[in-house]
Amino acid sequence: AAQRRKALQRVQGGSAHLVVGTHALIQDAVAFHKLGLAIVDEQHRFGVLQRAALRGKSSENPDVLVMTATPIPRTLTMTIYGDLDLSVIDELPPGRKPVKTHWKLPSDRETVYRTVRGLVQEGRQAYVVCAMISESEKMQAQAAEDLYLRLDQNELKGLRLGLLHGQMKTAEKEETMLRFRQGEIDVLVSTVVIEVGVDVPNASIMVVEDANRFGLSQLHQLRGRVGRGSQQSFCVLIGDAKSDDARE
């Protein structure tokens, strides 16, 4: 509380020239001395009204720059009909290769995980992403906890597996990510908590279970966790297709 109070005083008084924060910057308690520029990273995690509230903290209509790899539909609409100018960075950083993306049916799982094992044996690491943490009677989908146990005992037996999800304590999550980053975990079974802010260049394959339960923007964001090194990377989407639209 004391640190927060001191930070708020510096922001309001103008002694802090640059303020870095989370959604907390939008709260009523935060007052800026003279806000001239607002930069919103990963803007798809902010609502249009939240961004407007940040801009409204200045009487001088500050410049606003919003950045994302997966713009939300409302932001796309504003680039066409509203007050947003659009800049596109369409090239990869030097040395990176485009991620090869494949769609597989649930019946292909054995082959998919055989590929994961092969890449791990070559020294690479892998993500396996699930839509849920634990099994549900209402939803037929792979759950992270159950899949972690199954892979550990069957398809990926003998490899070093880790489990990560939002209900774990912060210290547990940080320790797991540190071990994965340091190469002590070969395969990280996770929910969408890895969607942003995770950078492990050695991770070169991602398997998304029940991919039909994710939106296109979310799949695009998840896929961005691989392909961050010089090795060829892959994203495998496992999911049923109920129509020709899904196949397309």
PDB file of C-alpha atoms in Angstrom:
ATOM      1  CA  ALA A   1       0.000   0.000   0.000  1.00  0.00           C
ATOM      2  CA  ALA A   2       2.846   2.383   0.833  1.00  0.00           C
ATOM      3  CA  GLN A   3       4.554   1.700  -2.504  1.00  0.00           C
ATOM      4  CA  ARG A   4       1.300   2.241  -4.370  1.00  0.00           C
ATOM      5  CA  ARG A   5       0.638   5.519  -2.546  1.00  0.00           C
ATOM      6  CA  LYS A   6       4.130   6.764  -3.359  1.00  0.00           C
ATOM      7  CA  ALA A   7       3.755   5.785  -7.027  1.00  0.00           C
ATOM      8  CA  LEU A   8       0.389   7.563  -7.313  1.00  0.00           C
ATOM      9  CA  GLN A   9       1.912  10.731  -5.830  1.00  0.00           C
ATOM     10  CA  ARG A  10       4.784  10.667  -8.332  1.00  0.00           C
ATOM     11  CA  VAL A  11       2.374  10.156 -11.257  1.00  0.00           C
ATOM     12  CA  GLN A  12       0.078  12.968 -10.148  1.00  0.00           C
ATOM     13  CA  GLY A  13       2.897  15.325  -9.269  1.00  0.00           C
ATOM     14  CA  GLY A  14       4.731  14.810 -12.561  1.00  0.00           C
ATOM     15  CA  SER A  15       8.040  13.584 -11.089  1.00  0.00           C
ATOM     16  CA  ALA A  16       7.430  10.252 -12.897  1.00  0.00           C
ATOM     17  CA  HIS A  17       8.048  10.993 -16.569  1.00  0.00           C
ATOM     18  CA  LEU A  18       7.197   7.467 -17.746  1.00  0.00           C
ATOM     19  CA  VAL A  19       4.546   5.286 -16.083  1.00  0.00           C
ATOM     20  CA  VAL A  20       4.425   1.536 -16.775  1.00  0.00           C
ATOM     21  CA  GLY A  21       1.438  -0.368 -15.433  1.00  0.00           C
ATOM     22  CA  THR A  22      -1.409  -2.828 -15.885  1.00  0.00           C
ATOM     23  CA  HIS A  23      -5.147  -2.161 -16.105  1.00  0.00           C
ATOM     24  CA  ALA A  24      -4.619  -0.425 -12.728  1.00  0.00           C
ATOM     25  CA  LEU A  25      -3.685   2.735 -14.650  1.00  0.00           C
ATOM     26  CA  ILE A  26      -7.338   3.094 -15.706  1.00  0.00           C
ATOM     27  CA  GLN A  27      -8.632   3.204 -12.123  1.00  0.00           C
ATOM     28  CA  ASP A  28     -10.197   6.395 -10.798  1.00  0.00           C
ATOM     29  CA  ALA A  29      -7.486   6.742  -8.158  1.00  0.00           C
ATOM     30  CA  VAL A  30      -4.825   7.313 -10.823  1.00  0.00           C
ATOM     31  CA  ALA A  31      -4.400  10.947 -11.896  1.00  0.00           C
ATOM     32  CA  PHE A  32      -1.727  12.108 -14.356  1.00  0.00           C
ATOM     33  CA  HIS A  33       0.040  15.449 -14.130  1.00  0.00           C
ATOM     34  CA  LYS A  34       0.107  15.928 -17.901  1.00  0.00           C
ATOM     35  CA  LEU A  35      -0.562  12.811 -19.962  1.00  0.00           C
ATOM     36  CA  GLY A  36       0.693  13.300 -23.521  1.00  0.00           C
ATOM     37  CA  LEU A  37       1.108   9.771 -24.892  1.00  0.00           C
ATOM     38  CA  ALA A  38      -0.544   6.453 -24.008  1.00  0.00           C
ATOM     39  CA  ILE A  39       0.848   3.187 -25.432  1.00  0.00           C
ATOM     40  CA  VAL A  40      -1.307   0.078 -25.000  1.00  0.00           C
ATOM     41  CA  ASP A  41       0.479  -3.225 -25.586  1.00  0.00           C
ATOM     42  CA  GLU A  42      -1.508  -6.422 -26.281  1.00  0.00           C
ATOM     43  CA  GLN A  43      -4.519  -4.211 -26.903  1.00  0.00           C
ATOM     44  CA  HIS A  44      -6.854  -7.172 -27.476  1.00  0.00           C
ATOM     45  CA  ARG A  45      -6.841  -7.585 -23.685  1.00  0.00           C
ATOM     46  CA  PHE A  46      -8.355  -4.107 -23.287  1.00  0.00           C
ATOM     47  CA  GLY A  47     -11.863  -3.012 -24.168  1.00  0.00           C
ATOM     48  CA  VAL A  48     -12.516   0.024 -26.334  1.00  0.00           C
ATOM     49  CA  LEU A  49     -14.075   1.793 -23.328  1.00  0.00           C
ATOM     50  CA  GLN A  50     -11.021   0.992 -21.196  1.00  0.00           C
ATOM     51  CA  ARG A  51      -8.742   2.602 -23.748  1.00  0.00           C
ATOM     52  CA  ALA A  52     -11.098   5.586 -23.897  1.00  0.00           C
ATOM     53  CA  ALA A  53     -10.925   5.865 -20.096  1.00  0.00           C
ATOM     54  CA  LEU A  54      -7.129   6.009 -20.276  1.00  0.00           C
ATOM     55  CA  ARG A  55      -7.277   8.747 -22.888  1.00  0.00           C
ATOM     56  CA  GLY A  56      -9.831  10.570 -20.752  1.00  0.00           C
ATOM     57  CA  LYS A  57      -7.267  10.986 -17.963  1.00  0.00           C
ATOM     58  CA  SER A  58      -5.907  13.988 -19.855  1.00  0.00           C
ATOM     59  CA  SER A  59      -7.700  17.185 -20.794  1.00  0.00           C
ATOM     60  CA  GLU A  60      -5.378  17.608 -23.768  1.00  0.00           C
ATOM     61  CA  ASN A  61      -6.474  14.603 -25.875  1.00  0.00           C
ATOM     62  CA  PRO A  62      -3.180  12.631 -25.741  1.00  0.00           C
ATOM     63  CA  ASP A  63      -1.756  10.618 -28.620  1.00  0.00           C
ATOM     64  CA  VAL A  64      -2.626   6.917 -28.326  1.00  0.00           C
ATOM     65  CA  LEU A  65      -0.732   3.994 -29.862  1.00  0.00           C
ATOM     66  CA  VAL A  66      -2.289   0.514 -29.538  1.00  0.00           C
ATOM     67  CA  MET A  67      -0.270  -2.572 -30.465  1.00  0.00           C
ATOM     68  CA  THR A  68      -1.216  -6.209 -30.991  1.00  0.00           C
ATOM     69  CA  ALA A  69      -0.708  -9.217 -33.216  1.00  0.00           C
ATOM     70  CA  THR A  70      -4.426 -10.053 -32.943  1.00  0.00           C
ATOM     71  CA  PRO A  71      -6.647  -6.952 -33.121  1.00  0.00           C
ATOM     72  CA  ILE A  72     -10.160  -7.386 -31.774  1.00  0.00           C
ATOM     73  CA  PRO A  73     -13.072  -6.792 -34.194  1.00  0.00           C
ATOM     74  CA  ARG A  74     -14.090  -3.496 -32.565  1.00  0.00           C
ATOM     75  CA  THR A  75     -10.583  -2.134 -33.107  1.00  0.00           C
ATOM     76  CA  LEU A  76     -10.628  -3.247 -36.745  1.00  0.00           C
ATOM     77  CA  THR A  77     -13.929  -1.416 -37.168  1.00  0.00           C
ATOM     78  CA  MET A  78     -12.397   1.729 -35.683  1.00  0.00           C
ATOM     79  CA  THR A  79      -9.524   1.588 -38.201  1.00  0.00           C
ATOM     80  CA  ILE A  80     -12.111   1.707 -41.007  1.00  0.00           C
ATOM     81  CA  TYR A  81     -14.811   4.006 -39.628  1.00  0.00           C
ATOM     82  CA  GLY A  82     -13.251   5.640 -36.563  1.00  0.00           C
ATOM     83  CA  ASP A  83     -10.199   7.589 -35.508  1.00  0.00           C
ATOM     84  CA  LEU A  84      -7.443   4.969 -35.732  1.00  0.00           C
ATOM     85  CA  ASP A  85      -4.676   5.029 -38.343  1.00  0.00           C
ATOM     86  CA  LEU A  86      -3.294   1.591 -39.152  1.00  0.00           C
ATOM     87  CA  SER A  87       0.370   0.621 -39.379  1.00  0.00           C
ATOM     88  CA  VAL A  88       1.341  -2.951 -40.255  1.00  0.00           C
ATOM     89  CA  ILE A  89       4.673  -4.641 -39.512  1.00  0.00           C
ATOM     90  CA  ASP A  90       4.478  -7.721 -41.733  1.00  0.00           C
ATOM     91  CA  GLU A  91       8.047  -9.008 -41.640  1.00  0.00           C
ATOM     92  CA  LEU A  92       9.559 -11.449 -39.160  1.00  0.00           C
ATOM     93  CA  PRO A  93      12.609 -10.567 -37.054  1.00  0.00           C
ATOM     94  CA  PRO A  94      15.920 -11.594 -38.690  1.00  0.00           C
ATOM     95  CA  GLY A  95      16.614 -15.336 -38.600  1.00  0.00           C
ATOM     96  CA  ARG A  96      13.062 -16.474 -37.915  1.00  0.00           C
ATOM     97  CA  LYS A  97      11.053 -18.799 -40.144  1.00  0.00           C
ATOM     98  CA  PRO A  98       7.255 -18.792 -40.608  1.00  0.00           C
ATOM     99  CA  VAL A  99       5.505 -21.314 -38.352  1.00  0.00           C
ATOM    100  CA  LYS A 100       4.088 -24.292 -40.273  1.00  0.00           C
ATOM    101  CA  THR A 101       0.510 -24.907 -39.130  1.00  0.00           C
ATOM    102  CA  HIS A 102      -1.309 -28.228 -39.515  1.00  0.00           C
ATOM    103  CA  TRP A 103      -4.838 -29.377 -38.675  1.00  0.00           C
ATOM    104  CA  LYS A 104      -5.257 -32.950 -37.441  1.00  0.00           C
ATOM    105  CA  LEU A 105      -8.278 -35.008 -36.392  1.00  0.00           C
ATOM    106  CA  PRO A 106      -8.450 -36.542 -32.879  1.00  0.00           C
ATOM    107  CA  SER A 107      -7.751 -39.920 -34.495  1.00  0.00           C
ATOM    108  CA  ASP A 108      -4.302 -38.591 -35.489  1.00  0.00           C
ATOM    109  CA  ARG A 109      -3.210 -37.879 -31.882  1.00  0.00           C
ATOM    110  CA  GLU A 110      -0.818 -40.821 -31.697  1.00  0.00           C
ATOM    111  CA  THR A 111       1.066 -39.607 -34.778  1.00  0.00           C
ATOM    112  CA  VAL A 112       1.103 -36.014 -33.488  1.00  0.00           C
ATOM    113  CA  TYR A 113       2.646 -36.954 -30.142  1.00  0.00           C
ATOM    114  CA  ARG A 114       5.129 -39.232 -31.873  1.00  0.00           C
ATOM    115  CA  THR A 115       6.282 -36.133 -33.764  1.00  0.00           C
ATOM    116  CA  VAL A 116       6.518 -34.191 -30.485  1.00  0.00           C
ATOM    117  CA  ARG A 117       8.680 -36.940 -28.997  1.00  0.00           C
ATOM    118  CA  GLY A 118      10.954 -36.880 -32.045  1.00  0.00           C
ATOM    119  CA  LEU A 119      11.509 -33.121 -31.846  1.00  0.00           C
ATOM    120  CA  VAL A 120      12.211 -33.302 -28.105  1.00  0.00           C
ATOM    121  CA  GLN A 121      14.784 -36.021 -28.738  1.00  0.00           C
ATOM    122  CA  GLU A 122      16.444 -33.601 -31.181  1.00  0.00           C
ATOM    123  CA  GLY A 123      16.773 -31.091 -28.336  1.00  0.00           C
ATOM    124  CA  ARG A 124      13.657 -29.001 -28.885  1.00  0.00           C
ATOM    125  CA  GLN A 125      10.828 -28.228 -26.427  1.00  0.00           C
ATOM    126  CA  ALA A 126       7.050 -28.288 -26.836  1.00  0.00           C
ATOM    127  CA  TYR A 127       3.782 -26.753 -25.630  1.00  0.00           C
ATOM    128  CA  VAL A 128       0.522 -28.668 -25.338  1.00  0.00           C
ATOM    129  CA  VAL A 129      -2.446 -26.309 -24.845  1.00  0.00           C
ATOM    130  CA  CYS A 130      -5.859 -27.281 -23.463  1.00  0.00           C
ATOM    131  CA  ALA A 131      -9.107 -25.336 -23.166  1.00  0.00           C
ATOM    132  CA  MET A 132      -9.825 -26.442 -19.584  1.00  0.00           C
ATOM    133  CA  ILE A 133      -7.953 -27.072 -16.341  1.00  0.00           C
ATOM    134  CA  SER A 134      -9.878 -30.103 -15.104  1.00  0.00           C
ATOM    135  CA  GLU A 135     -12.456 -32.488 -16.518  1.00  0.00           C
ATOM    136  CA  SER A 136     -16.051 -31.271 -16.860  1.00  0.00           C
ATOM    137  CA  GLU A 137     -19.283 -33.222 -17.244  1.00  0.00           C
ATOM    138  CA  LYS A 138     -20.763 -30.397 -19.318  1.00  0.00           C
ATOM    139  CA  MET A 139     -17.958 -30.081 -21.862  1.00  0.00           C
ATOM    140  CA  GLN A 140     -16.266 -32.875 -23.770  1.00  0.00           C
ATOM    141  CA  ALA A 141     -12.727 -31.560 -24.114  1.00  0.00           C
ATOM    142  CA  GLN A 142      -9.205 -32.429 -23.076  1.00  0.00           C
ATOM    143  CA  ALA A 143      -8.399 -31.036 -19.619  1.00  0.00           C
ATOM    144  CA  ALA A 144      -4.844 -29.964 -18.801  1.00  0.00           C
ATOM    145  CA  GLU A 145      -4.555 -31.943 -15.543  1.00  0.00           C
ATOM    146  CA  ASP A 146      -5.868 -35.181 -17.071  1.00  0.00           C
ATOM    147  CA  LEU A 147      -3.878 -34.832 -20.295  1.00  0.00           C
ATOM    148  CA  TYR A 148      -0.707 -34.142 -18.306  1.00  0.00           C
ATOM    149  CA  LEU A 149      -1.117 -37.446 -16.428  1.00  0.00           C
ATOM    150  CA  ARG A 150      -2.020 -39.388 -19.582  1.00  0.00           C
ATOM    151  CA  LEU A 151       0.901 -38.083 -21.631  1.00  0.00           C
ATOM    152  CA  ASP A 152       3.286 -38.656 -18.734  1.00  0.00           C
ATOM    153  CA  GLN A 153       2.204 -42.299 -18.478  1.00  0.00           C
ATOM    154  CA  ASN A 154       1.672 -43.085 -22.164  1.00  0.00           C
ATOM    155  CA  GLU A 155       2.483 -41.104 -25.337  1.00  0.00           C
ATOM    156  CA  LEU A 156       5.324 -39.013 -23.837  1.00  0.00           C
ATOM    157  CA  LYS A 157       6.459 -41.372 -21.101  1.00  0.00           C
ATOM    158  CA  GLY A 158      10.102 -40.834 -20.182  1.00  0.00           C
ATOM    159  CA  LEU A 159      10.127 -37.145 -21.150  1.00  0.00           C
ATOM    160  CA  ARG A 160      10.157 -34.326 -18.608  1.00  0.00           C
ATOM    161  CA  LEU A 161       6.654 -32.857 -18.469  1.00  0.00           C
ATOM    162  CA  GLY A 162       5.387 -29.755 -16.670  1.00  0.00           C
ATOM    163  CA  LEU A 163       1.876 -28.510 -15.880  1.00  0.00           C
ATOM    164  CA  LEU A 164       0.783 -24.859 -15.878  1.00  0.00           C
ATOM    165  CA  HIS A 165      -2.651 -23.318 -15.345  1.00  0.00           C
ATOM    166  CA  GLY A 166      -4.304 -20.263 -13.825  1.00  0.00           C
ATOM    167  CA  GLN A 167      -5.382 -21.882 -10.555  1.00  0.00           C
ATOM    168  CA  MET A 168      -1.808 -22.566  -9.485  1.00  0.00           C
ATOM    169  CA  LYS A 169      -0.188 -20.229  -6.990  1.00  0.00           C
ATOM    170  CA  THR A 170       1.914 -17.449  -8.488  1.00  0.00           C
ATOM    171  CA  ALA A 171       5.146 -18.898  -7.099  1.00  0.00           C
ATOM    172  CA  GLU A 172       4.338 -22.306  -8.607  1.00  0.00           C
ATOM    173  CA  LYS A 173       3.613 -20.781 -12.018  1.00  0.00           C
ATOM    174  CA  GLU A 174       6.821 -18.741 -11.978  1.00  0.00           C
ATOM    175  CA  GLU A 175       8.900 -21.751 -10.953  1.00  0.00           C
ATOM    176  CA  THR A 176       7.375 -23.906 -13.699  1.00  0.00           C
ATOM    177  CA  MET A 177       7.993 -21.271 -16.377  1.00  0.00           C
ATOM    178  CA  LEU A 178      11.561 -20.752 -15.152  1.00  0.00           C
ATOM    179  CA  ARG A 179      12.250 -24.491 -15.375  1.00  0.00           C
ATOM    180  CA  PHE A 180      10.773 -24.587 -18.896  1.00  0.00           C
ATOM    181  CA  ARG A 181      12.805 -21.552 -19.944  1.00  0.00           C
ATOM    182  CA  GLN A 182      15.985 -23.141 -18.570  1.00  0.00           C
ATOM    183  CA  GLY A 183      15.347 -26.399 -20.434  1.00  0.00           C
ATOM    184  CA  GLU A 184      14.524 -28.506 -17.387  1.00  0.00           C
ATOM    185  CA  ILE A 185      11.046 -29.286 -18.792  1.00  0.00           C
ATOM    186  CA  ASP A 186      10.684 -30.830 -22.256  1.00  0.00           C
ATOM    187  CA  VAL A 187       6.921 -30.501 -22.702  1.00  0.00           C
ATOM    188  CA  LEU A 188       4.734 -27.900 -20.987  1.00  0.00           C
ATOM    189  CA  VAL A 189       1.053 -28.876 -20.722  1.00  0.00           C
ATOM    190  CA  SER A 190      -0.854 -25.661 -20.193  1.00  0.00           C
ATOM    191  CA  THR A 191      -4.047 -23.690 -20.512  1.00  0.00           C
ATOM    192  CA  VAL A 192      -4.149 -20.301 -22.263  1.00  0.00           C
ATOM    193  CA  VAL A 193      -2.094 -18.669 -19.477  1.00  0.00           C
ATOM    194  CA  ILE A 194       0.838 -18.869 -21.912  1.00  0.00           C
ATOM    195  CA  GLU A 195      -1.058 -16.812 -24.510  1.00  0.00           C
ATOM    196  CA  VAL A 196       1.066 -13.687 -24.069  1.00  0.00           C
ATOM    197  CA  GLY A 197       4.401 -12.716 -22.553  1.00  0.00           C
ATOM    198  CA  VAL A 198       6.112 -16.103 -22.900  1.00  0.00           C
ATOM    199  CA  ASP A 199       9.366 -16.223 -24.874  1.00  0.00           C
ATOM    200  CA  VAL A 200      11.208 -19.561 -25.088  1.00  0.00           C
ATOM    201  CA  PRO A 201      13.166 -19.671 -28.382  1.00  0.00           C
ATOM    202  CA  ASN A 202      13.906 -23.402 -28.022  1.00  0.00           C
ATOM    203  CA  ALA A 203      10.184 -24.295 -28.040  1.00  0.00           C
ATOM    204  CA  SER A 204       9.527 -25.288 -31.644  1.00  0.00           C
ATOM    205  CA  ILE A 205       6.205 -27.152 -31.589  1.00  0.00           C
ATOM    206  CA  MET A 206       2.790 -26.397 -30.117  1.00  0.00           C
ATOM    207  CA  VAL A 207      -0.110 -28.829 -30.003  1.00  0.00           C
ATOM    208  CA  VAL A 208      -3.514 -27.222 -29.391  1.00  0.00           C
ATOM    209  CA  GLU A 209      -6.087 -29.753 -28.199  1.00  0.00           C
ATOM    210  CA  ASP A 210      -9.751 -29.137 -29.096  1.00  0.00           C
ATOM    211  CA  ALA A 211      -8.684 -26.251 -31.325  1.00  0.00           C
ATOM    212  CA  ASN A 212     -12.305 -25.840 -32.474  1.00  0.00           C
ATOM    213  CA  ARG A 213     -13.073 -24.407 -28.993  1.00  0.00           C
ATOM    214  CA  PHE A 214     -10.750 -21.431 -29.533  1.00  0.00           C
ATOM    215  CA  GLY A 215     -11.326 -18.302 -31.597  1.00  0.00           C
ATOM    216  CA  LEU A 216      -9.110 -17.563 -34.589  1.00  0.00           C
ATOM    217  CA  SER A 217      -7.487 -14.576 -32.880  1.00  0.00           C
ATOM    218  CA  GLN A 218      -6.709 -16.678 -29.809  1.00  0.00           C
ATOM    219  CA  LEU A 219      -5.203 -19.461 -31.924  1.00  0.00           C
ATOM    220  CA  HIS A 220      -3.074 -16.885 -33.736  1.00  0.00           C
ATOM    221  CA  GLN A 221      -1.903 -15.473 -30.411  1.00  0.00           C
ATOM    222  CA  LEU A 222      -1.106 -18.944 -29.015  1.00  0.00           C
ATOM    223  CA  ARG A 223       0.822 -19.895 -32.143  1.00  0.00           C
ATOM    224  CA  GLY A 224       3.040 -16.882 -31.531  1.00  0.00           C
ATOM    225  CA  ARG A 225       4.661 -18.734 -28.605  1.00  0.00           C
ATOM    226  CA  VAL A 226       6.609 -20.884 -31.097  1.00  0.00           C
ATOM    227  CA  GLY A 227       8.781 -19.755 -33.985  1.00  0.00           C
ATOM    228  CA  ARG A 228      10.762 -17.426 -31.728  1.00  0.00           C
ATOM    229  CA  GLY A 229      14.122 -19.037 -32.504  1.00  0.00           C
ATOM    230  CA  SER A 230      16.038 -19.918 -35.666  1.00  0.00           C
ATOM    231  CA  GLN A 231      14.653 -23.486 -35.866  1.00  0.00           C
ATOM    232  CA  GLN A 232      11.657 -24.396 -38.039  1.00  0.00           C
ATOM    233  CA  SER A 233       8.595 -24.442 -35.793  1.00  0.00           C
ATOM    234  CA  PHE A 234       5.214 -26.116 -36.025  1.00  0.00           C
ATOM    235  CA  CYS A 235       1.702 -25.579 -34.656  1.00  0.00           C
ATOM    236  CA  VAL A 236      -0.636 -28.577 -34.739  1.00  0.00           C
ATOM    237  CA  LEU A 237      -4.345 -27.927 -34.228  1.00  0.00           C
ATOM    238  CA  ILE A 238      -6.273 -31.006 -33.113  1.00  0.00           C
ATOM    239  CA  GLY A 239     -10.029 -30.755 -33.486  1.00  0.00           C
ATOM    240  CA  ASP A 240     -13.148 -32.253 -34.994  1.00  0.00           C
ATOM    241  CA  ALA A 241     -14.611 -30.664 -38.107  1.00  0.00           C
ATOM    242  CA  LYS A 242     -18.383 -30.738 -38.285  1.00  0.00           C
ATOM    243  CA  SER A 243     -18.751 -28.776 -41.528  1.00  0.00           C
ATOM    244  CA  ASP A 244     -16.984 -27.719 -44.704  1.00  0.00           C
ATOM    245  CA  ASP A 245     -16.478 -24.258 -43.145  1.00  0.00           C
ATOM    246  CA  ALA A 246     -14.360 -25.796 -40.380  1.00  0.00           C
ATOM    247  CA  ARG A 247     -12.248 -27.600 -42.970  1.00  0.00           C
ATOM    248  CA  GLU A 248     -11.598 -24.342 -44.781  1.00  0.00           C
TER     249      GLU A 248
END
